[in-house]
Tab-separated table of C-alpha atoms in Angstrom:
chain	number	residue	atom	x	y	z
A	243	MET	CA	105.517	92.743	129.851
A	244	LEU	CA	107.742	90.253	128.096
A	245	ASP	CA	107.237	86.606	129.123
A	246	CYS	CA	110.804	86.313	130.367
A	247	ILE	CA	110.674	89.303	132.744
A	248	ALA	CA	109.159	88.436	136.209
A	249	PRO	CA	107.175	91.225	137.935
A	250	ALA	CA	109.217	93.094	140.846
A	251	SER	CA	106.986	91.370	143.476
A	252	SER	CA	107.933	87.971	142.536
A	253	LEU	CA	109.871	85.551	144.993
A	254	SER	CA	113.365	85.286	143.203
A	255	LEU	CA	116.724	83.800	143.948
A	256	PRO	CA	119.739	85.654	143.467
A	257	VAL	CA	122.411	85.362	140.589
A	258	TRP	CA	125.630	86.445	142.242
A	259	CYS	CA	127.991	87.789	139.393
A	260	VAL	CA	131.335	87.303	140.571
A	261	THR	CA	134.961	87.359	139.484
A	262	LYS	CA	137.844	85.562	141.282
A	263	ASP	CA	138.951	88.810	142.539
A	264	THR	CA	135.877	90.109	143.832
A	265	PHE	CA	134.422	86.826	145.495
A	266	ALA	CA	135.813	87.565	148.668
A	267	SER	CA	134.220	90.957	149.103
A	268	ALA	CA	130.919	90.158	147.242
A	269	ALA	CA	127.688	89.713	149.141
A	270	VAL	CA	127.724	86.178	148.900
A	271	PRO	CA	126.589	84.187	152.175
A	272	GLU	CA	129.093	82.248	153.909
A	273	THR	CA	127.314	79.104	153.306
A	274	ALA	CA	127.383	79.839	149.358
A	275	ARG	CA	131.252	80.663	149.666
A	276	ARG	CA	131.997	77.356	151.514
A	277	PHE	CA	129.900	75.351	148.993
A	278	ALA	CA	131.679	77.051	145.867
A	279	GLU	CA	135.215	76.232	147.539
A	280	ALA	CA	134.280	72.602	148.152
A	281	ALA	CA	132.947	72.268	144.575
A	282	GLY	CA	136.038	73.687	143.162
A	283	PHE	CA	134.044	76.613	141.355
A	284	GLY	CA	136.903	78.427	139.239
A	285	PHE	CA	135.123	81.716	138.490
A	286	GLU	CA	135.415	81.172	134.791
A	287	PRO	CA	133.460	83.784	132.797
A	288	GLY	CA	130.283	82.137	131.720
A	289	LYS	CA	130.183	79.463	134.372
A	290	LEU	CA	127.435	78.647	136.465
A	291	LEU	CA	127.240	77.018	139.948
A	292	LEU	CA	123.937	76.108	141.517
A	293	VAL	CA	124.276	76.623	145.242
A	294	PRO	CA	121.846	74.492	147.488
A	295	ALA	CA	119.960	75.714	150.494
A	296	ALA	CA	120.655	74.233	154.071
A	297	GLU	CA	116.934	73.377	154.165
A	298	GLY	CA	116.690	71.771	150.573
A	299	GLY	CA	116.121	73.363	147.247
A	300	LEU	CA	118.104	76.206	145.941
A	301	ALA	CA	119.651	79.181	147.656
A	302	GLY	CA	120.898	80.722	144.454
A	303	ALA	CA	123.553	80.635	141.740
A	304	LEU	CA	127.225	81.786	141.168
A	305	PHE	CA	127.892	83.229	137.853
A	306	GLY	CA	131.435	83.943	136.818
A	307	VAL	CA	132.066	87.046	134.861
A	308	ALA	CA	135.199	88.879	133.405
A	309	ALA	CA	136.208	92.141	134.857
A	310	GLY	CA	137.670	95.432	133.447
A	311	ALA	CA	138.201	95.504	129.791
A	312	ARG	CA	137.380	92.028	129.245
A	313	ALA	CA	133.857	92.297	130.667
A	314	ASP	CA	131.138	91.340	128.379
A	315	ALA	CA	128.110	93.433	128.745
A	316	PHE	CA	125.963	90.693	127.296
A	317	ALA	CA	127.315	87.982	129.568
A	318	ALA	CA	123.879	87.601	131.213
A	319	GLY	CA	122.443	86.498	127.960
A	320	ALA	CA	123.877	82.980	128.831
A	321	LEU	CA	121.744	82.633	131.907
A	322	PRO	CA	118.396	81.746	130.301
A	323	GLY	CA	120.229	78.435	128.916
A	324	LEU	CA	121.834	77.762	132.210
A	325	LEU	CA	119.486	78.584	135.088
A	326	PRO	CA	116.461	76.131	136.030
A	327	ALA	CA	112.945	77.322	135.930
A	328	GLY	CA	111.914	80.086	138.283
A	329	ALA	CA	112.243	83.865	138.862
A	330	TRP	CA	115.744	85.138	139.321
A	331	ARG	CA	117.294	88.532	140.075
A	332	LEU	CA	120.999	89.802	139.402
A	333	GLU	CA	123.621	90.675	142.379
A	334	GLY	CA	127.220	91.619	142.437
A	335	GLU	CA	129.312	92.540	139.698
A	336	VAL	CA	126.873	93.847	136.887
A	337	ALA	CA	128.646	96.651	134.876
A	338	SER	CA	125.267	97.773	133.087
A	339	PRO	CA	122.091	96.293	134.629
A	340	ARG	CA	120.343	97.800	131.582
A	341	LEU	CA	122.540	95.896	129.020
A	342	ALA	CA	122.431	92.611	131.350
A	343	ALA	CA	118.612	92.736	131.205
A	344	LEU	CA	118.442	93.328	127.456
A	345	ALA	CA	120.901	90.418	126.952
A	346	PHE	CA	118.804	87.921	129.181
A	347	ALA	CA	115.791	88.954	127.381
A	348	LEU	CA	117.540	88.445	123.802
A	349	GLY	CA	118.867	85.309	125.124
A	350	THR	CA	115.522	83.803	125.309
A	351	TYR	CA	114.671	84.155	121.680
A	352	ARG	CA	113.624	81.191	119.658
A	353	PHE	CA	112.659	81.185	116.140
A	354	THR	CA	109.340	78.903	116.353
A	355	ARG	CA	107.717	79.279	113.050
A	356	TYR	CA	108.363	75.872	111.955
A	357	LYS	CA	109.501	74.138	115.192
A	358	ALA	CA	108.170	74.481	118.655
A	359	ALA	CA	110.612	75.910	121.214
A	360	THR	CA	112.172	74.012	123.964
A	361	GLY	CA	113.413	75.430	127.096
A	362	ARG	CA	112.672	76.228	130.691
A	363	ASP	CA	110.392	79.046	132.108
A	364	VAL	CA	113.347	81.266	133.310
A	365	ARG	CA	112.540	84.707	134.084
A	366	LEU	CA	114.207	87.889	135.360
A	367	VAL	CA	113.019	90.457	137.940
A	368	LEU	CA	114.326	93.694	136.269
A	369	PRO	CA	117.173	95.472	138.095
A	370	GLU	CA	116.290	98.758	139.793
A	371	GLY	CA	116.081	101.596	137.485
A	372	VAL	CA	115.814	99.583	134.014
A	373	ASP	CA	113.360	101.135	131.801
A	374	ALA	CA	110.766	98.305	131.280
A	375	ASP	CA	109.069	100.117	128.194
A	376	ALA	CA	112.566	100.706	126.689
A	377	LEU	CA	113.432	97.257	127.193
A	378	VAL	CA	110.326	95.788	125.636
A	379	ARG	CA	110.818	98.307	122.439
A	380	THR	CA	114.284	96.979	121.689
A	381	VAL	CA	113.341	93.271	122.169
A	382	GLU	CA	110.287	93.821	119.702
A	383	ALA	CA	112.524	95.439	117.340
A	384	VAL	CA	115.483	92.696	117.487
A	385	THR	CA	112.802	90.131	117.328
A	386	LEU	CA	111.224	91.464	114.161
A	387	THR	CA	114.796	91.641	112.650
A	388	ARG	CA	115.618	88.232	113.567
A	389	ASP	CA	112.208	86.755	112.513
A	390	LEU	CA	112.459	88.294	109.069
A	391	VAL	CA	116.135	87.114	108.534
A	392	ASN	CA	115.459	83.537	109.892
A	393	THR	CA	112.378	82.931	107.567
A	394	PRO	CA	113.298	81.011	104.448
A	395	ALA	CA	112.756	82.488	100.954
A	396	ASN	CA	109.781	80.375	100.209
A	397	ASP	CA	107.785	81.784	102.970
A	398	LEU	CA	109.500	85.436	102.710
A	399	GLY	CA	109.888	86.834	99.085
A	400	PRO	CA	109.351	90.281	97.936
A	401	PRO	CA	105.511	90.144	98.528
A	402	GLU	CA	105.747	88.855	101.957
A	403	LEU	CA	108.446	91.506	102.712
A	404	GLU	CA	105.997	94.023	101.626
A	405	ASP	CA	103.502	92.305	104.077
A	406	ALA	CA	105.988	93.041	106.856
A	407	ALA	CA	106.618	96.600	106.096
A	408	ARG	CA	102.964	97.234	105.512
A	409	ALA	CA	102.105	95.654	108.853
A	410	LEU	CA	104.758	97.768	110.699
A	411	ALA	CA	103.480	100.834	109.197
A	412	ALA	CA	99.891	100.268	109.947
A	413	ARG	CA	100.854	99.496	113.540
A	414	HIS	CA	102.390	103.007	113.902
A	415	GLY	CA	99.768	104.764	111.859
A	416	ALA	CA	102.345	105.686	109.015
A	417	ALA	CA	101.691	105.964	105.322
A	418	PHE	CA	102.910	102.945	103.175
A	419	ARG	CA	103.468	102.707	99.403
A	420	SER	CA	104.533	99.876	96.940
A	421	VAL	CA	105.716	100.364	93.537
A	422	THR	CA	105.429	96.986	92.053
A	423	GLY	CA	106.620	95.283	88.752
A	424	GLU	CA	106.362	97.198	85.580
A	425	ARG	CA	105.592	100.400	87.566
A	426	LEU	CA	109.009	100.463	88.552
A	427	LEU	CA	110.075	101.375	84.849
A	428	ALA	CA	107.233	103.890	84.703
A	429	GLU	CA	108.393	105.702	87.914
A	430	ASN	CA	112.102	105.280	87.032
A	431	PHE	CA	113.667	102.643	89.070
A	432	PRO	CA	115.171	100.738	86.272
A	433	MET	CA	117.861	98.882	88.275
A	434	ILE	CA	115.386	97.776	90.840
A	435	HIS	CA	113.436	96.291	87.916
A	436	ALA	CA	116.412	94.730	86.092
A	437	VAL	CA	117.698	92.830	88.932
A	438	GLY	CA	114.303	91.331	90.178
A	439	ARG	CA	112.491	90.919	86.612
A	440	ALA	CA	113.848	87.125	86.146
A	441	ALA	CA	111.871	86.135	89.393
A	442	ASP	CA	108.246	85.009	89.369
A	443	ARG	CA	107.515	87.203	92.210
A	444	ALA	CA	107.584	90.812	90.952
A	445	PRO	CA	110.265	93.076	92.388
A	446	ARG	CA	109.084	96.333	94.161
A	447	LEU	CA	109.976	99.414	96.108
A	448	LEU	CA	108.546	99.604	99.429
A	449	GLU	CA	108.123	103.231	101.075
A	450	ILE	CA	107.080	104.074	104.670
A	451	ARG	CA	106.744	107.709	105.880
A	452	ALA	CA	105.975	108.842	109.325
A	453	GLY	CA	106.492	111.615	111.681
A	454	ASP	CA	106.336	115.301	111.590
A	455	PRO	CA	107.594	117.196	108.549
A	456	ALA	CA	108.908	119.969	110.589
A	457	HIS	CA	111.542	117.402	112.245
A	458	PRO	CA	114.823	116.576	110.688
A	459	LYS	CA	114.303	114.224	107.765
A	460	VAL	CA	115.951	110.892	108.431
A	461	THR	CA	115.798	108.131	105.602
A	462	LEU	CA	116.584	104.580	106.122
A	463	VAL	CA	117.240	102.428	103.044
A	464	GLY	CA	117.479	98.494	103.470
A	465	LYS	CA	118.673	96.135	101.013
A	466	GLY	CA	115.680	93.524	100.558
A	467	VAL	CA	117.158	90.734	98.206
A	468	ALA	CA	114.971	88.074	99.489
A	469	PHE	CA	117.105	85.508	97.820
A	470	ASP	CA	120.300	85.836	95.893
A	471	THR	CA	121.358	83.142	93.413
A	472	GLY	CA	124.045	85.274	91.808
A	473	GLY	CA	122.078	85.578	88.739
A	474	LEU	CA	123.722	84.551	85.719
A	475	ASP	CA	126.846	84.634	87.466
A	476	LEU	CA	125.564	81.771	89.529
A	477	LYS	CA	126.860	81.102	93.054
A	478	PRO	CA	128.067	77.583	94.159
A	479	SER	CA	125.608	75.704	96.295
A	480	SER	CA	127.593	76.222	99.358
A	481	ALA	CA	127.294	79.976	98.845
A	482	MET	CA	123.583	79.986	98.353
A	483	LEU	CA	122.932	78.105	101.642
A	484	LEU	CA	122.538	81.682	103.726
A	485	MET	CA	121.149	83.541	100.786
A	486	LYS	CA	117.734	83.833	102.759
A	487	LYS	CA	119.427	86.289	104.707
A	488	ASP	CA	120.509	88.593	101.927
A	489	MET	CA	117.550	90.703	102.977
A	490	GLY	CA	118.993	91.468	106.307
A	491	GLY	CA	119.530	95.037	105.436
A	492	ALA	CA	115.673	95.243	104.832
A	493	ALA	CA	115.215	93.616	108.301
A	494	ASN	CA	117.251	95.924	110.119
A	495	ALA	CA	116.004	98.859	108.619
A	496	LEU	CA	112.531	97.919	109.645
A	497	GLY	CA	113.832	96.995	113.296
A	498	LEU	CA	115.243	100.549	113.790
A	499	ALA	CA	112.086	102.007	112.131
A	500	HIS	CA	110.015	100.185	114.921
A	501	LEU	CA	112.619	101.585	117.640
A	502	LEU	CA	112.074	105.104	116.371
A	503	LEU	CA	108.243	104.865	115.699
A	504	SER	CA	107.463	103.276	119.120
A	505	ARG	CA	109.420	105.704	121.302
A	506	GLY	CA	108.047	108.863	119.188
A	507	ALA	CA	111.372	110.068	117.803
A	508	LYS	CA	111.259	113.347	116.918
A	509	VAL	CA	112.506	112.806	113.372
A	510	ASN	CA	110.523	112.968	109.843
A	511	LEU	CA	111.069	109.382	109.121
A	512	ARG	CA	111.141	107.703	105.552
A	513	VAL	CA	112.010	104.049	104.976
A	514	LEU	CA	112.923	102.710	101.465
A	515	ILE	CA	113.158	98.921	100.720
A	516	PRO	CA	113.946	97.789	97.330
A	517	ALA	CA	112.614	94.134	97.564
A	518	VAL	CA	113.625	91.778	94.786
A	519	GLU	CA	114.902	88.198	94.202
A	520	ASN	CA	117.845	87.758	92.081
A	521	SER	CA	117.041	84.707	90.118
A	522	VAL	CA	117.886	83.019	86.596
A	523	SER	CA	115.502	82.817	83.739
A	524	ALA	CA	115.628	84.005	80.080
A	525	SER	CA	114.557	87.511	81.125
A	526	ALA	CA	117.690	87.937	83.708
A	527	PHE	CA	119.996	90.659	83.513
A	528	ARG	CA	123.426	89.698	82.000
A	529	PRO	CA	127.094	90.331	82.762
A	530	GLY	CA	128.071	93.121	80.219
A	531	ASP	CA	124.577	94.721	80.217
A	532	ILE	CA	124.718	98.468	80.506
A	533	LEU	CA	121.743	99.605	82.875
A	534	LYS	CA	120.506	102.892	83.213
A	535	SER	CA	120.125	104.170	86.959
A	536	ARG	CA	117.614	106.643	88.450
A	537	LYS	CA	120.319	109.177	88.893
A	538	GLY	CA	121.108	108.789	85.206
A	539	LEU	CA	124.358	107.383	85.489
A	540	SER	CA	124.716	104.337	83.159
A	541	VAL	CA	126.148	101.309	84.990
A	542	GLU	CA	127.899	98.413	83.140
A	543	ILE	CA	127.324	94.884	84.762
A	544	GLY	CA	130.789	93.234	85.506
A	545	ASN	CA	128.985	90.750	87.574
A	546	THR	CA	125.328	90.029	88.336
A	547	ASP	CA	126.159	88.809	91.654
A	548	ALA	CA	126.679	92.291	92.969
A	549	GLU	CA	123.075	93.209	92.583
A	550	GLY	CA	122.473	94.533	96.053
A	551	ARG	CA	124.602	97.765	95.124
A	552	LEU	CA	122.371	98.256	91.986
A	553	VAL	CA	118.989	97.932	93.911
A	554	LEU	CA	120.312	100.497	96.709
A	555	ALA	CA	121.555	102.801	94.157
A	556	ASP	CA	117.931	103.448	92.667
A	557	ALA	CA	116.722	103.798	96.363
A	558	LEU	CA	119.619	106.050	97.449
A	559	ALA	CA	119.078	108.288	94.422
A	560	LEU	CA	115.447	108.747	95.516
A	561	ALA	CA	116.275	109.136	99.018
A	562	ASP	CA	118.814	112.127	97.870
A	563	GLU	CA	116.303	113.835	95.829
A	564	GLU	CA	114.752	115.259	99.168
A	565	ALA	CA	118.187	116.359	100.535
A	566	PRO	CA	117.424	114.570	103.899
A	567	GLU	CA	119.338	115.454	107.288
A	568	LEU	CA	120.706	111.895	107.201
A	569	VAL	CA	120.400	108.810	105.105
A	570	ILE	CA	121.369	105.193	106.486
A	571	ASP	CA	121.549	102.320	104.202
A	572	PHE	CA	121.770	98.689	105.703
A	573	ALA	CA	123.092	95.937	103.284
A	574	THR	CA	124.331	92.452	103.556
A	575	LEU	CA	126.616	93.584	100.702
A	576	THR	CA	130.033	92.155	100.543
A	577	GLY	CA	132.027	89.160	101.306
A	578	ALA	CA	134.982	91.309	101.526
A	579	ALA	CA	133.545	93.071	104.890
A	580	ARG	CA	133.387	89.616	106.350
A	581	VAL	CA	136.774	88.540	105.467
A	582	ALA	CA	138.065	91.896	106.827
A	583	LEU	CA	135.973	92.152	110.051
A	584	GLY	CA	134.229	88.756	110.544
A	585	PRO	CA	130.467	88.249	111.302
A	586	GLN	CA	130.369	90.115	114.691
A	587	LEU	CA	131.610	93.606	113.325
A	588	PRO	CA	129.561	95.468	110.636
A	589	ALA	CA	131.656	97.747	108.436
A	590	ALA	CA	130.432	101.444	108.591
A	591	PHE	CA	131.429	104.100	105.880
A	592	THR	CA	130.742	107.652	106.197
A	593	PRO	CA	132.591	110.736	104.981
A	594	ASP	CA	131.092	112.724	108.167
A	595	GLU	CA	133.898	112.584	110.879
A	596	ASP	CA	131.259	113.701	113.522
A	597	LEU	CA	128.805	111.143	112.685
A	598	ALA	CA	131.545	108.251	112.631
A	599	ALA	CA	132.801	109.522	116.197
A	600	ASP	CA	129.316	109.654	117.787
A	601	LEU	CA	128.161	106.393	116.225
A	602	ALA	CA	131.441	104.576	117.527
A	603	ARG	CA	130.860	105.974	120.922
A	604	HIS	CA	127.187	104.756	120.921
A	605	ALA	CA	128.358	101.390	119.593
A	606	MET	CA	130.459	100.978	122.509
A	607	VAL	CA	128.137	101.999	125.093
A	608	GLU	CA	125.452	99.870	123.779
A	609	ALA	CA	127.561	96.693	122.979
A	610	ASP	CA	126.406	97.018	119.330
A	611	PRO	CA	129.803	97.029	117.812
A	612	LEU	CA	130.775	98.175	114.457
A	613	TRP	CA	133.981	99.282	112.768
A	614	ARG	CA	134.590	102.140	110.232
A	615	LEU	CA	136.447	101.396	107.021
A	616	PRO	CA	137.571	104.420	104.739
A	617	LEU	CA	136.037	105.695	101.426
A	618	TRP	CA	139.220	105.526	99.924
A	619	ALA	CA	138.700	107.852	96.920
A	620	PRO	CA	141.904	106.719	95.053
A	621	TYR	CA	140.091	103.364	94.643
A	622	GLN	CA	137.352	105.043	92.576
A	623	GLY	CA	139.506	104.066	89.571
A	624	MET	CA	138.828	100.543	90.193
A	625	LEU	CA	135.180	100.983	89.189
A	626	ASP	CA	135.943	102.676	85.685
A	627	SER	CA	134.310	101.436	82.572
A	628	LYS	CA	135.140	102.027	78.909
A	629	ILE	CA	131.638	102.326	77.898
A	630	ALA	CA	129.564	103.454	80.683
A	631	ASP	CA	129.887	105.996	83.515
A	632	THR	CA	130.779	103.418	86.106
A	633	ASN	CA	131.017	99.509	86.341
A	634	ASN	CA	129.099	97.710	89.302
A	635	VAL	CA	132.242	95.621	90.289
A	636	SER	CA	135.901	96.726	90.799
A	637	SER	CA	138.359	95.680	88.110
A	638	GLY	CA	140.248	93.360	90.653
A	639	GLY	CA	139.671	91.374	93.819
A	640	LEU	CA	140.982	93.801	96.175
A	641	ALA	CA	139.058	96.185	98.443
A	642	GLY	CA	135.752	94.972	97.776
A	643	ALA	CA	134.001	96.515	100.483
A	644	ILE	CA	135.453	99.837	99.995
A	645	THR	CA	134.806	99.985	96.296
A	646	ALA	CA	131.229	98.837	96.931
A	647	ALA	CA	130.745	101.890	99.301
A	648	LEU	CA	132.337	104.015	96.733
A	649	PHE	CA	129.847	102.931	93.961
A	650	LEU	CA	126.980	103.600	96.519
A	651	GLU	CA	128.556	107.079	97.140
A	652	LYS	CA	128.012	108.072	93.420
A	653	PHE	CA	124.168	108.038	93.961
A	654	VAL	CA	124.093	110.357	97.151
A	655	GLY	CA	125.191	114.012	97.097
A	656	ALA	CA	122.290	116.373	98.279
A	657	ALA	CA	121.865	114.609	101.686
A	658	ARG	CA	123.598	116.242	104.686
A	659	ALA	CA	125.105	113.117	105.992
A	660	TRP	CA	125.081	109.511	104.850
A	661	LEU	CA	126.153	106.373	106.476
A	662	HIS	CA	126.497	102.988	104.644
A	663	LEU	CA	126.631	99.774	106.585
A	664	ASP	CA	127.676	96.643	105.399
A	665	LEU	CA	126.227	93.874	107.643
A	666	PHE	CA	126.500	90.057	108.110
A	667	ALA	CA	123.151	89.964	109.951
A	668	TRP	CA	123.704	86.509	111.161
A	669	ASN	CA	125.203	84.830	114.124
A	670	PRO	CA	127.140	81.626	112.790
A	671	SER	CA	127.287	80.322	116.232
A	672	SER	CA	125.330	81.163	119.648
A	673	ARG	CA	126.941	83.778	121.921
A	674	PRO	CA	125.442	85.094	125.050
A	675	GLY	CA	122.136	87.128	124.185
A	676	ARG	CA	122.995	86.200	120.387
A	677	PRO	CA	121.475	82.847	119.377
A	678	GLU	CA	122.662	81.121	116.324
A	679	GLY	CA	120.745	82.489	113.307
A	680	GLY	CA	119.410	85.993	112.106
A	681	GLU	CA	120.645	89.157	113.940
A	682	ALA	CA	119.821	92.749	114.461
A	683	GLN	CA	123.077	94.704	113.986
A	684	THR	CA	123.760	98.461	114.694
A	685	ILE	CA	120.088	99.642	115.289
A	686	ARG	CA	120.530	100.000	118.819
A	687	ALA	CA	123.315	102.126	118.614
A	688	LEU	CA	121.882	104.158	115.929
A	689	ASP	CA	118.554	104.535	118.107
A	690	ALA	CA	120.839	105.877	120.839
A	691	LEU	CA	122.563	108.177	118.425
A	692	LEU	CA	119.281	109.383	116.925
A	693	ALA	CA	117.923	109.977	120.429
A	694	GLU	CA	120.908	112.119	121.254
A	695	ARG	CA	120.743	114.218	118.098
A	696	TYR	CA	117.032	114.730	117.819
A	697	GLY	CA	115.373	113.743	120.985
C-alpha cells in the first residue's frame, strides 16, 4: 500500500467537505458548527479550518468545496499540504470518492532525486468502495511519468530513457528491443538517425511488446526527445529552460503502458519510443536538407526545431506496417497547442468520430481533460514543398498544431484508428493533486477507454 494511505482500522479524524449551502444539513457536530461561525469560516473552495475538540486536540477539519458544475473532482489533492500529520477520512460533499482518494495520493508526490522531501506524514483512510489496487496502479504510473519528465537531461538522455523502458518491460515480463546508432540506418529509420546524430549520446528506437497476439493490437508511440536545443535553428535560452521535458510524450506512453500491463489489459501491446537528443554539431541536420523517411516520403526541412514530428513519423510508419487496431502517439509537439489551449488541456486529433466521442467522455469522468482540434484537410497545402514530397513545417505561422498533426497523418494509413495527443506534460504552478513540474496527461482517460473497449 502507498505510504499516504492509512489502514482502514486506523484511528482517524474527519475532514468534513462542505459548501456554504450544504453546511447546515451536513453531518457536522454542533460544536464544530459553532466554532466555524465564531471563526468566520467562509466556505471558500480549497480553504481549511481545523476544529478543536472540547477536551483538547482536534475534532476534525472543515474543508470548503465547490458545488455543481464548478466542483473540482481533484480538490482533495490540496489536503496533504493543509492538514497536520495523522490519519484522516473524508466525509460530506465528496462527488467521487475514487477521484478524491486519487487526488489526495497524487498531491503527496515530491521529486526527491536531488533534494529531500519536506512535509508532514498525512495519510488518508480510503473511502468505502475505492479499489486500492487500482489506486496503486494509477499512482505508480503517474509517478513514473512525473519522475521521468522531472529528471534533467544530464541524467536522462537517450541511454537512460532506454534503461527506463527496459526496466518497465522487465517488470512486466515483456519483450524489449533497442535499435541504436548506425543500426537505425541499416533498419530504415533515417529521420530518427538524422535528428539524433549530432549528439554524443546515440539516437535509438526503443520497442516493448507484451500481451496475447490474439488480442486487439494497440500501439503507443511516444516522442522521446531527451533535450531539444532546436538544432541549427537554435532556440533562445529562455525557450530551452524546460526542454528536459521534451520527452514527455515518451514518459506518458510508458505510464500508460504500466497501467495496461499491471492490470492485465486484454490488448496486444506495442510501445515505440524514438529516443534522441536534438543537438548542435558539425553533423547536425540542416535547414533545407531533404530527408528520406521510413515510409519513402521525402521531407524538406523547413526548420530543425520541428524535429519531434520527424522522429515520430518514422516510428508511426513502423507502427502502421502492422495495421493495428489503434495507434496512439504522445508528444510535446507544438507551442501552438499551448497558445490555443494552455498547459492544462492537451490537444487531441483523430479522424475517428467514435474514438473522439468516447475519449472525451472518459476524460470528463476521470478529470483527465483534453480538447479535440480538427485535422483540417485544406491546411495540408501549407506543408507543400517544391522539391520534396512534403515540408516538415507550414509555410506560415498559423495553425501550427493542426499542420503538425496533418504532417503526422501522412505516415498513418493502415491502422484502423489513430489518435495524436499534443501534450504539455508539465504543471507551471501547483494545483490540487497536481504539483508543479512534470505531469501525466490523458493516460488515465485512455486507460478507462481501453478498458471499456477491450476489457
